[in-house]
Each structure stands twice: as C-alpha cells, then as structure tokens.
CSV table of C-alpha atoms in Angstrom, one decimal:
chain,number,residue,atom,x,y,z
A,1,MET,CA,57.1,109.4,77.4
A,2,ALA,CA,59.2,110.3,74.4
A,3,ARG,CA,61.2,107.5,72.8
A,4,SER,CA,64.6,109.2,73.4
A,5,ARG,CA,63.8,109.6,77.1
A,6,ARG,CA,62.8,105.9,77.3
A,7,VAL,CA,66.1,104.9,75.7
A,8,ARG,CA,68.1,107.1,78.1
A,9,ILE,CA,66.4,105.5,81.1
A,10,ALA,CA,66.9,102.0,79.7
A,11,VAL,CA,70.6,102.7,79.2
A,12,ALA,CA,71.0,104.1,82.7
A,13,ALA,CA,69.3,101.1,84.2
A,14,LEU,CA,71.6,98.8,82.3
A,15,SER,CA,74.6,100.7,83.5
A,16,LEU,CA,73.5,100.6,87.1
A,17,THR,CA,72.9,96.8,86.7
A,18,ALA,CA,76.4,96.3,85.3
A,19,VAL,CA,78.0,98.4,88.1
A,20,ALA,CA,76.0,96.4,90.7
A,21,ALA,CA,77.1,93.1,89.2
A,22,SER,CA,80.7,94.2,89.1
A,23,SER,CA,80.5,95.4,92.7
A,24,LEU,CA,78.9,92.1,93.8
A,25,LEU,CA,81.7,90.1,92.1
A,26,MET,CA,84.3,92.2,93.8
A,27,ASN,CA,82.7,91.9,97.2
A,28,ARG,CA,82.5,88.1,96.8
A,29,PHE,CA,86.2,87.9,96.0
A,30,LEU,CA,87.2,90.3,98.8
A,31,THR,CA,85.3,88.5,101.5
A,32,ALA,CA,85.6,84.9,100.5
A,33,ASP,CA,88.2,82.5,101.6
A,34,ALA,CA,91.0,82.8,99.0
A,35,THR,CA,91.7,79.2,98.3
A,36,THR,CA,93.5,78.4,95.0
A,37,ALA,CA,91.0,77.5,92.3
A,38,LYS,CA,91.7,74.4,90.3
A,39,PRO,CA,90.9,74.3,86.6
A,40,PRO,CA,88.3,71.8,85.2
A,41,VAL,CA,89.7,68.5,84.2
A,42,GLY,CA,91.3,68.7,80.7
A,43,LYS,CA,91.5,72.5,80.7
A,44,PRO,CA,94.7,74.5,81.3
A,45,ALA,CA,95.0,76.6,84.4
A,46,ALA,CA,94.2,80.3,84.1
A,47,VAL,CA,97.6,81.1,85.7
A,48,ALA,CA,100.9,80.0,84.3
A,49,VAL,CA,104.0,79.6,86.5
A,50,ALA,CA,107.5,80.0,85.2
A,51,GLU,CA,111.0,80.3,86.7
A,52,TYR,CA,114.3,81.8,85.8
A,53,ASN,CA,117.7,81.0,87.4
A,54,LEU,CA,120.8,82.9,86.3
A,55,GLY,CA,123.1,81.2,88.8
A,56,ASP,CA,123.8,80.8,92.5
A,57,LYS,CA,126.6,83.6,92.5
A,58,ALA,CA,125.0,86.0,90.0
A,59,PHE,CA,124.4,88.8,92.5
A,60,THR,CA,127.3,90.6,94.3
A,61,ASP,CA,127.7,93.9,96.0
A,62,LYS,CA,131.5,94.4,96.4
A,63,PRO,CA,133.2,96.0,98.1
A,64,THR,CA,130.3,96.9,100.4
A,65,TRP,CA,129.4,93.3,101.0
A,66,PRO,CA,131.7,90.3,100.6
A,67,GLY,CA,129.0,87.7,99.9
A,68,TYR,CA,127.1,86.6,96.8
A,69,SER,CA,123.7,85.3,96.1
A,70,GLU,CA,121.5,83.8,93.4
A,71,MET,CA,119.4,85.6,90.8
A,72,ARG,CA,116.4,83.3,90.8
A,73,ALA,CA,112.6,83.8,90.8
A,74,VAL,CA,109.2,82.3,90.2
A,75,VAL,CA,106.7,84.2,88.0
A,76,HIS,CA,102.9,83.9,88.2
A,77,TYR,CA,101.1,85.5,85.3
A,78,PRO,CA,97.8,85.1,83.3
A,79,ARG,CA,98.2,82.3,80.8
A,80,GLN,CA,96.5,84.4,78.2
A,81,LEU,CA,98.4,87.7,78.3
A,82,PRO,CA,96.2,90.6,77.2
A,83,ALA,CA,97.0,93.0,74.4
A,84,GLY,CA,97.7,95.7,77.0
A,85,LYS,CA,100.2,96.0,79.8
A,86,LEU,CA,99.8,94.5,83.3
A,87,PRO,CA,101.2,95.9,86.5
A,88,LEU,CA,104.2,94.1,88.0
A,89,ILE,CA,104.5,93.0,91.7
A,90,MET,CA,107.9,91.9,93.0
A,91,MET,CA,108.1,89.9,96.3
A,92,LEU,CA,111.0,89.1,98.6
A,93,HIS,CA,111.1,86.6,101.5
A,94,GLY,CA,113.0,87.1,104.8
A,95,GLN,CA,115.8,85.5,106.8
A,96,ASN,CA,115.9,81.7,107.0
A,97,SER,CA,118.3,78.9,106.4
A,98,PRO,CA,119.6,78.8,102.9
A,99,CYS,CA,119.4,75.0,102.7
A,100,ASP,CA,116.5,72.7,103.5
A,101,THR,CA,118.1,70.9,106.4
A,102,PRO,CA,117.5,70.4,110.1
A,103,ASP,CA,119.2,72.6,112.6
A,104,ASP,CA,122.2,70.4,112.8
A,105,GLY,CA,122.4,69.7,109.1
A,106,PRO,CA,124.9,71.0,106.6
A,107,SER,CA,124.4,74.5,105.4
A,108,ASP,CA,126.4,76.7,103.0
A,109,TRP,CA,125.9,78.7,99.8
A,110,PRO,CA,125.6,77.2,97.3
A,111,CYS,CA,124.1,74.3,99.4
A,112,PRO,CA,126.4,71.3,100.0
A,113,PRO,CA,126.1,68.2,97.7
A,114,GLY,CA,123.0,66.2,98.7
A,115,THR,CA,121.1,69.1,100.1
A,116,LYS,CA,118.6,71.4,98.3
A,117,PRO,CA,118.0,75.1,98.7
A,118,LEU,CA,115.1,76.0,101.0
A,119,ALA,CA,112.4,77.2,98.6
A,120,SER,CA,111.5,80.3,100.7
A,121,TYR,CA,110.6,82.2,97.5
A,122,ARG,CA,107.9,79.6,96.7
A,123,GLY,CA,106.1,80.3,100.0
A,124,TYR,CA,104.0,83.0,98.4
A,125,ASP,CA,102.7,81.0,95.5
A,126,TYR,CA,99.2,81.4,97.0
A,127,LEU,CA,99.6,85.1,96.6
A,128,GLY,CA,101.1,84.9,93.2
A,129,ASP,CA,98.3,82.7,91.9
A,130,ALA,CA,95.6,85.0,93.3
A,131,LEU,CA,97.2,88.2,92.1
A,132,ALA,CA,97.9,86.8,88.6
A,133,ARG,CA,94.2,85.9,88.4
A,134,ASP,CA,93.4,89.5,89.1
A,135,GLY,CA,95.6,90.8,86.3
A,136,PHE,CA,99.1,91.2,87.7
A,137,VAL,CA,102.4,89.7,86.8
A,138,VAL,CA,104.0,88.5,90.1
A,139,VAL,CA,107.7,87.8,90.6
A,140,SER,CA,108.9,86.2,93.8
A,141,LEU,CA,112.7,86.4,94.3
A,142,SER,CA,115.0,83.9,96.0
A,143,ALA,CA,117.7,85.3,98.4
A,144,ASN,CA,119.3,82.3,100.0
A,145,GLY,CA,122.8,83.5,99.4
A,146,ILE,CA,122.0,86.8,101.0
A,147,ASN,CA,120.6,84.9,104.0
A,148,HIS,CA,123.7,82.8,104.3
A,149,PHE,CA,126.1,85.8,104.1
A,150,MET,CA,123.8,87.8,106.4
A,151,GLY,CA,123.1,90.6,103.9
A,152,VAL,CA,121.1,93.5,105.3
A,153,ALA,CA,118.3,95.7,103.9
A,154,GLU,CA,120.8,97.5,101.5
A,155,GLN,CA,121.8,94.3,99.8
A,156,ARG,CA,118.3,93.0,99.6
A,157,ALA,CA,117.1,96.3,98.1
A,158,LYS,CA,119.9,96.1,95.5
A,159,LEU,CA,118.9,92.6,94.6
A,160,ILE,CA,115.3,93.8,94.0
A,161,ASN,CA,116.6,96.7,91.8
A,162,LYS,CA,118.8,94.4,89.8
A,163,HIS,CA,115.7,92.2,89.0
A,164,LEU,CA,113.7,95.3,88.2
A,165,GLY,CA,116.3,96.4,85.7
A,166,MET,CA,116.2,93.1,84.0
A,167,TRP,CA,112.4,93.2,83.8
A,168,GLN,CA,112.5,96.8,82.5
A,169,LYS,CA,114.7,95.7,79.5
A,170,LEU,CA,112.6,92.5,78.9
A,171,ALA,CA,109.3,94.3,79.0
A,172,ALA,CA,110.5,97.0,76.6
A,173,THR,CA,112.5,95.0,74.1
A,174,GLY,CA,112.3,91.3,74.9
A,175,ALA,CA,116.0,91.3,75.3
A,176,GLY,CA,118.5,91.3,78.2
A,177,PRO,CA,119.6,88.7,80.7
A,178,LEU,CA,116.1,87.2,81.1
A,179,ALA,CA,115.5,86.6,77.4
A,180,GLY,CA,115.0,82.9,76.8
A,181,LYS,CA,115.7,82.0,80.4
A,182,PHE,CA,112.2,81.1,81.5
A,183,THR,CA,111.3,77.5,82.3
A,184,ASP,CA,108.0,75.8,83.2
A,185,ALA,CA,108.0,75.7,87.0
A,186,THR,CA,106.5,72.1,87.0
A,187,THR,CA,108.3,70.4,84.2
A,188,GLY,CA,111.5,72.3,84.0
A,189,LYS,CA,111.1,72.6,80.2
A,190,LYS,CA,111.7,75.8,78.4
A,191,ALA,CA,108.6,78.1,78.7
A,192,ASP,CA,107.4,79.8,75.6
A,193,VAL,CA,106.4,83.1,77.0
A,194,ASP,CA,107.0,86.6,75.6
A,195,PHE,CA,106.5,89.4,78.2
A,196,ARG,CA,107.5,92.1,75.7
A,197,GLY,CA,104.9,94.8,75.6
A,198,HIS,CA,102.8,93.1,78.3
A,199,VAL,CA,104.3,94.5,81.6
A,200,ASP,CA,103.8,98.0,82.7
A,201,MET,CA,107.0,99.1,84.5
A,202,THR,CA,105.4,102.4,85.4
A,203,ARG,CA,103.0,100.5,87.7
A,204,VAL,CA,105.2,98.5,90.0
A,205,GLY,CA,104.5,97.2,93.5
A,206,LEU,CA,106.8,95.6,96.0
A,207,LEU,CA,106.0,93.1,98.8
A,208,GLY,CA,108.4,92.0,101.6
A,209,HIS,CA,108.0,89.5,104.4
A,210,SER,CA,110.0,89.7,107.7
A,211,VAL,CA,113.4,91.2,106.9
A,212,GLY,CA,112.3,91.3,103.3
A,213,ALA,CA,109.9,94.0,104.4
A,214,GLN,CA,112.8,96.1,105.6
A,215,ALA,CA,114.3,95.7,102.1
A,216,VAL,CA,111.2,96.9,100.2
A,217,MET,CA,110.9,99.9,102.5
A,218,TYR,CA,114.6,100.7,102.0
A,219,ALA,CA,114.1,100.4,98.3
A,220,ALA,CA,111.1,102.7,98.4
A,221,GLY,CA,112.8,105.1,100.9
A,222,ASP,CA,112.8,108.8,100.0
A,223,ASP,CA,116.6,108.8,100.0
A,224,ASN,CA,116.9,105.7,97.8
A,225,ARG,CA,114.4,106.2,95.0
A,226,GLY,CA,117.3,107.3,92.7
A,227,ALA,CA,118.6,103.7,92.8
A,228,ILE,CA,115.4,102.4,91.2
A,229,PRO,CA,116.1,101.6,87.5
A,230,ALA,CA,115.2,104.4,85.1
A,231,GLY,CA,111.7,104.0,83.7
A,232,VAL,CA,110.5,102.0,86.7
A,233,GLN,CA,107.8,103.8,88.7
A,234,LEU,CA,107.1,102.3,92.2
A,235,ARG,CA,103.5,102.8,93.1
A,236,GLY,CA,102.8,100.7,96.2
A,237,VAL,CA,104.6,98.7,98.9
A,238,VAL,CA,103.3,96.0,101.3
A,239,THR,CA,105.1,94.7,104.3
A,240,LEU,CA,104.1,91.4,106.0
A,241,ALA,CA,105.2,90.8,109.6
A,242,SER,CA,108.3,92.9,109.3
A,243,ALA,CA,111.2,92.3,111.6
A,244,GLY,CA,110.9,96.0,112.6
A,245,GLY,CA,110.9,99.5,111.3
A,246,ARG,CA,113.6,102.1,111.0
A,247,SER,CA,114.3,105.3,112.9
A,248,PRO,CA,112.8,108.5,111.6
A,249,ASP,CA,116.2,109.8,110.2
A,250,ASP,CA,116.9,106.5,108.5
A,251,GLU,CA,116.9,106.2,104.7
A,252,SER,CA,113.8,103.9,104.8
A,253,ARG,CA,111.4,106.6,105.6
A,254,VAL,CA,108.7,106.4,102.8
A,255,THR,CA,106.5,109.4,102.0
A,256,LYS,CA,106.5,109.5,98.2
A,257,THR,CA,105.0,106.1,97.7
A,258,SER,CA,101.8,104.5,99.1
A,259,PHE,CA,102.3,101.6,101.4
A,260,ALA,CA,100.5,99.2,103.7
A,261,VAL,CA,102.1,97.6,106.9
A,262,VAL,CA,100.5,94.3,107.8
A,263,SER,CA,101.6,93.6,111.3
A,264,SER,CA,101.4,90.3,113.2
A,265,GLU,CA,100.4,90.7,116.8
A,266,CYS,CA,102.2,87.6,118.0
A,267,TRP,CA,105.5,88.7,116.5
A,268,ARG,CA,107.1,92.1,117.0
A,269,GLU,CA,105.7,95.6,117.1
A,270,GLY,CA,108.6,97.6,115.6
A,271,ASP,CA,107.0,97.7,112.2
A,272,ARG,CA,104.6,100.4,113.3
A,273,GLU,CA,107.6,102.7,113.0
A,274,PHE,CA,107.3,102.6,109.3
A,275,PHE,CA,103.8,104.0,109.5
A,276,ASP,CA,104.6,106.5,112.3
A,277,ASN,CA,107.6,107.9,110.3
A,278,ALA,CA,105.3,108.9,107.5
A,279,ARG,CA,102.7,110.6,109.7
A,280,GLY,CA,102.3,114.3,108.8
A,281,LYS,CA,104.7,113.9,105.9
A,282,THR,CA,102.9,111.8,103.3
A,283,ARG,CA,99.9,112.5,101.0
A,284,GLN,CA,99.9,108.9,99.7
A,285,PRO,CA,97.3,106.3,100.9
A,286,THR,CA,99.1,104.6,103.8
A,287,PHE,CA,97.8,101.9,106.1
A,288,PHE,CA,98.8,100.1,109.3
A,289,VAL,CA,97.0,96.9,109.9
A,290,ARG,CA,97.4,95.0,113.2
A,291,VAL,CA,96.3,91.4,112.8
A,292,ALA,CA,95.2,90.0,116.1
A,293,ARG,CA,97.0,86.9,117.3
A,294,ALA,CA,98.6,86.4,113.9
A,295,ASN,CA,101.7,84.3,113.3
A,296,HIS,CA,104.9,85.5,111.5
A,297,ASN,CA,105.7,82.3,109.6
A,298,PHE,CA,102.1,81.6,108.5
A,299,PHE,CA,102.5,84.2,105.7
A,300,ASN,CA,105.0,81.9,104.0
A,301,SER,CA,103.6,78.4,103.3
A,302,VAL,CA,107.1,76.9,103.1
A,303,TRP,CA,108.1,78.2,106.5
A,304,THR,CA,104.9,76.9,108.0
A,305,THR,CA,105.9,73.3,107.4
A,306,ALA,CA,109.7,73.3,106.9
A,307,GLN,CA,112.1,71.6,109.2
A,308,GLY,CA,114.3,73.6,111.6
A,309,SER,CA,113.4,75.3,114.8
A,310,VAL,CA,112.8,78.7,113.2
A,311,ASN,CA,109.9,77.3,111.2
A,312,GLY,CA,106.4,76.3,112.0
A,313,ASP,CA,104.4,78.2,114.7
A,314,ASP,CA,106.8,80.9,115.9
A,315,THR,CA,104.4,83.1,117.7
A,316,SER,CA,105.1,84.6,121.1
A,317,CYS,CA,101.5,84.0,122.3
A,318,PRO,CA,100.5,80.4,121.5
A,319,GLU,CA,98.2,80.2,124.6
A,320,LYS,CA,95.9,82.9,123.2
A,321,PRO,CA,92.5,81.5,122.1
A,322,ASN,CA,90.9,82.0,118.7
A,323,ARG,CA,94.2,82.4,116.9
A,324,PRO,CA,93.8,82.2,113.1
A,325,THR,CA,95.0,79.1,111.3
A,326,ALA,CA,97.7,79.3,108.7
A,327,GLU,CA,95.0,78.9,106.0
A,328,ARG,CA,92.9,81.7,107.4
A,329,GLN,CA,95.9,84.0,107.8
A,330,ARG,CA,96.9,83.4,104.2
A,331,ASN,CA,93.4,83.9,103.0
A,332,PHE,CA,93.4,87.3,104.7
A,333,ALA,CA,96.7,88.2,103.1
A,334,VAL,CA,95.2,87.4,99.6
A,335,THR,CA,92.1,89.5,100.4
A,336,TYR,CA,94.0,92.5,101.8
A,337,VAL,CA,96.9,92.5,99.5
A,338,THR,CA,94.7,92.2,96.4
A,339,ALA,CA,92.5,95.1,97.5
A,340,TYR,CA,95.6,97.2,98.2
A,341,TYR,CA,97.3,96.6,94.9
A,342,ARG,CA,94.0,97.2,93.1
A,343,LEU,CA,94.1,100.7,94.7
A,344,ALA,CA,97.8,101.4,94.4
A,345,LEU,CA,98.5,100.0,90.9
A,346,LYS,CA,95.1,100.2,89.2
A,347,GLY,CA,93.4,103.1,90.9
A,348,ASP,CA,90.5,100.9,91.9
A,349,LYS,CA,88.9,102.1,95.2
A,350,GLY,CA,86.4,99.2,95.3
A,351,GLY,CA,88.4,97.4,98.0
A,352,MET,CA,88.7,100.4,100.3
A,353,PRO,CA,86.2,98.9,102.9
A,354,VAL,CA,88.7,96.0,103.2
A,355,LEU,CA,91.7,98.3,103.5
A,356,THR,CA,90.1,100.3,106.3
A,357,GLY,CA,88.6,97.3,108.1
A,358,ALA,CA,85.0,98.3,107.5
A,359,ARG,CA,84.4,95.0,105.7
A,360,PRO,CA,85.8,92.1,107.9
A,361,THR,CA,87.5,89.0,106.7
A,362,PRO,CA,86.1,85.7,108.1
A,363,GLY,CA,88.1,84.5,111.1
A,364,ILE,CA,90.4,87.5,111.3
A,365,ASP,CA,90.3,90.5,113.7
A,366,ILE,CA,92.2,93.6,112.6
A,367,LYS,CA,92.7,97.2,113.7
A,368,VAL,CA,93.6,99.7,111.0
A,369,ASP,CA,95.1,103.2,111.0
A,370,LYS,CA,95.2,105.2,107.9
A,371,LEU,CA,97.1,108.2,106.5
A,372,PRO,CA,97.0,110.9,105.5
C-alpha cells in the first residue's frame, strides 16, 4: 500500500473515532438525568450567575396598561467566556403571587414592608445552569409587577423586547442601561463581567412557562415580529405547560420561527393550538410534545415548594400511577430544551432523536408531533 493512501486511511479512521466520541458524549448528556453538577472542592464553578435590577417600577406600558413592573433578571453564563459569540436564551415565568406570602398574607407591588418578592424567575436556575454549560447565555426575567397588575401577553412580550433591546446594546458596545449593573447572585457584590462581543443577538431563543408561554409566542407571532429590537434575530421558541394557545386569526400565530410546545398532560390541552395554527403554513422545525401525567408547577422549582394554594402539585390527575417526580420532570426539560436549542440556535441536529421521541428520557413518557 502506498504511503499516501495509508495516511489517508489513518486520517479517516481518526476522524470517525472523533465523531463517534463526540456522538457518545452527546448521547450520554441527552439521556442522563440532568442533575446540576458541583465543582470540585476549591475550584470555581464552570457557570457564573449574576443578576441585574433596574427598579421595581422600571417597566410601564401606558396608556395601554395602567400598571408597572420591575426590570430584573438572573443570568447564567460560562464563567470563561470564549473569544466568539454565544447564543442568547431569554426566559419568562407565568402568573403567580408577586410576593412570597400565604394566601391570606399581604400582597402588593412593590411588596409591602416585611415581605419579599416571590422569586419565580429563579425557578428555572436548573435550566439556566445546564444551558450555560452547553454554551448559551441564559437570562431569566422577573415579572411580579405584571402579575400583580394582571398584565396580559402583550405586556409580557413588551417586557421581553425591552430586555432584548438592552442586551443588544450591551452586546454591541458594552453600554446602555445594563452597563455596570451586574451583581453576583450569591454575594450581591458587583460582578466583573463584560458581555461585549460575547453574545450573538442574531441567534436568540425564547422560553416561556404557563402564561409566560403565551407571551413568547405573542412576541414571535408573525404579526409582532416588527416589535423585536433591530438587529435581534429570533431563531427558536419553547413553551412549557402553556395556559393555552390562541385562535388561528390571533397575532400569536408563529410560522416564521421554529418552536417546540412542551405540554403537560395533567394541566390543560389548549397549548396544542399553537402547533395546529402552524400546520400547513410553516417550513420551520416545529414540535408538539405531550408529556404523560406531567405537572404544570414542576417545571418551576420555586413554585414546586412555595407557600400558597396555587403552588406545589397542581395537577388535575393526582390519582394516576407512575407520574413523574418533580426532579424527573425537570431532568426531562433540561434534556429536551437543550436538544431543541442546539438545533434552533446552533444548527446541531445531533439531538433530533430526543426531539422526535425516538430516544426516550428515563421515567418520562411522551408523544411527539412534528412539522413541517
């Protein structure tokens, strides 16, 4: 055998080995329980967590809406930001009490003295951590004021767009309302982080839970894409246990953006309407995932344990056997959502067996429909 041919064969073998190893690592991640990894003693965590808070009344939508809300968020990101740009994922929680009190406790916005805001936006830290480890910058928004003043999908979508506009300016120039506003989420001390040049605003994903899901679909709706800040390109949307879809002639019909609807069987069924509204009209990868016996609140770790009658186990079928635990349900969310954003924001099709249901997640039964 000629030397050049032997070299070509050796290189090909090495390439196949590398591909196989990469595939094996991905498969292990996408099928394993997605528990949060802890760093070795004495070593910093791979993921850093920061917050910003611009005030409890920083968001308004007058004269359309008489209320006001906070501009606050928690950010999960790789501690060592790479030289290139990372995709951005923005999350929004749903309707709950604005303050962490029992049903008969005081509630207002801002919260009355002696009471703390309910940290609904921190209920997706498990997702933020996992996605940041996978190379995303993840921003989870707080919307307690909107909840108190009963803002609808329109106000929630405008809140999202206002945050996106701030991130667009920060990523491009390092300036704007967010400049110098980050604090360490654990210590409260100023966080020394510079996102300039590290966030790709042309690869943006949205995720909404409950009525937050209505908001992200409204923001991505064909009729509302013009409200997204200039330079921001929305590439993928995920809804978790949405409070319901919208009618076909409503502005939340989404056909120009890929999306995945993750539906909880023990909740409501209206979120399938999001999927059906796109049937025959979209060419983007679109999924409807029905999670058997799943709980609405379990996707938010804060709602799973918070006081108040709307929290905890809120399913309509508690008597059904083999219901997934809160941990298993969140593990599934990590597995599915990561596979989806790899596809939508990175063009990585390696998780397609997860997205279609061909590769099961331990302890979870799903049924999947796909478009187009």
